[in-house]
Amino acid sequence: GMVMPIGGVKEKVIAATRAKLKQVILPADNREDFDLLPEHIRAGVNAVFVKTFEDVRRFCFPDNK
């Protein structure tokens, strides 16, 4: 299935940072929202952009074919 855009990207990235997460998975349609965040919010967070749930599965379970 397709991964649809979400709201509150800024708040979700801030929450991930506070939880000391280094990576977040975001819908590809939200790439611009992430890119427009101030650098101090994006710093230290690697965003992985996905279009399908298969993309999510491959990222989360890279050795599981």
XYZ file of C-alpha atoms in Angstrom:
65
model
C 0.000 0.000 0.000
C 0.913 3.628 -0.366
C 2.205 5.779 2.501
C 0.146 8.961 2.594
C 1.286 12.441 3.710
C 1.037 13.348 7.385
C 0.595 16.555 9.325
C 2.729 17.879 12.146
C 6.114 16.974 10.683
C 7.855 19.638 12.779
C 6.305 18.378 16.006
C 7.073 14.756 15.167
C 10.723 15.519 14.383
C 11.057 17.522 17.611
C 9.524 14.624 19.564
C 11.922 12.175 17.893
C 14.866 14.397 18.824
C 13.700 14.613 22.439
C 13.436 10.814 22.486
C 17.058 10.693 21.274
C 16.121 8.998 17.998
C 18.629 9.365 15.184
C 16.329 8.370 12.308
C 12.725 8.997 11.370
C 10.646 7.469 8.598
C 8.474 10.002 6.806
C 6.215 9.863 3.755
C 7.973 10.951 0.565
C 5.216 13.533 0.080
C 6.440 15.268 3.265
C 10.036 15.750 2.069
C 9.504 19.462 1.440
C 7.980 19.905 4.913
C 11.108 18.351 6.435
C 13.474 20.322 4.203
C 11.807 23.597 5.228
C 12.384 22.958 8.946
C 15.047 25.134 10.561
C 18.488 23.511 10.594
C 18.569 23.311 14.402
C 15.470 21.083 14.306
C 16.782 18.842 11.487
C 20.290 18.588 12.971
C 21.196 15.094 14.066
C 18.089 13.493 12.543
C 18.356 11.341 9.440
C 15.016 11.330 7.617
C 14.180 8.332 5.452
C 11.430 9.087 2.941
C 9.158 6.263 1.809
C 6.376 5.902 -0.752
C 5.099 2.410 0.068
C 4.851 0.063 3.026
C 7.280 -2.159 1.134
C 9.821 0.693 1.405
C 9.211 0.753 5.173
C 9.652 -3.021 5.433
C 12.898 -2.941 3.436
C 14.264 -0.171 5.657
C 13.245 -1.809 8.941
C 14.178 -5.357 7.930
C 16.960 -5.043 5.326
C 18.031 -8.714 5.504
C 14.513 -10.129 5.320
C 13.649 -10.760 1.685
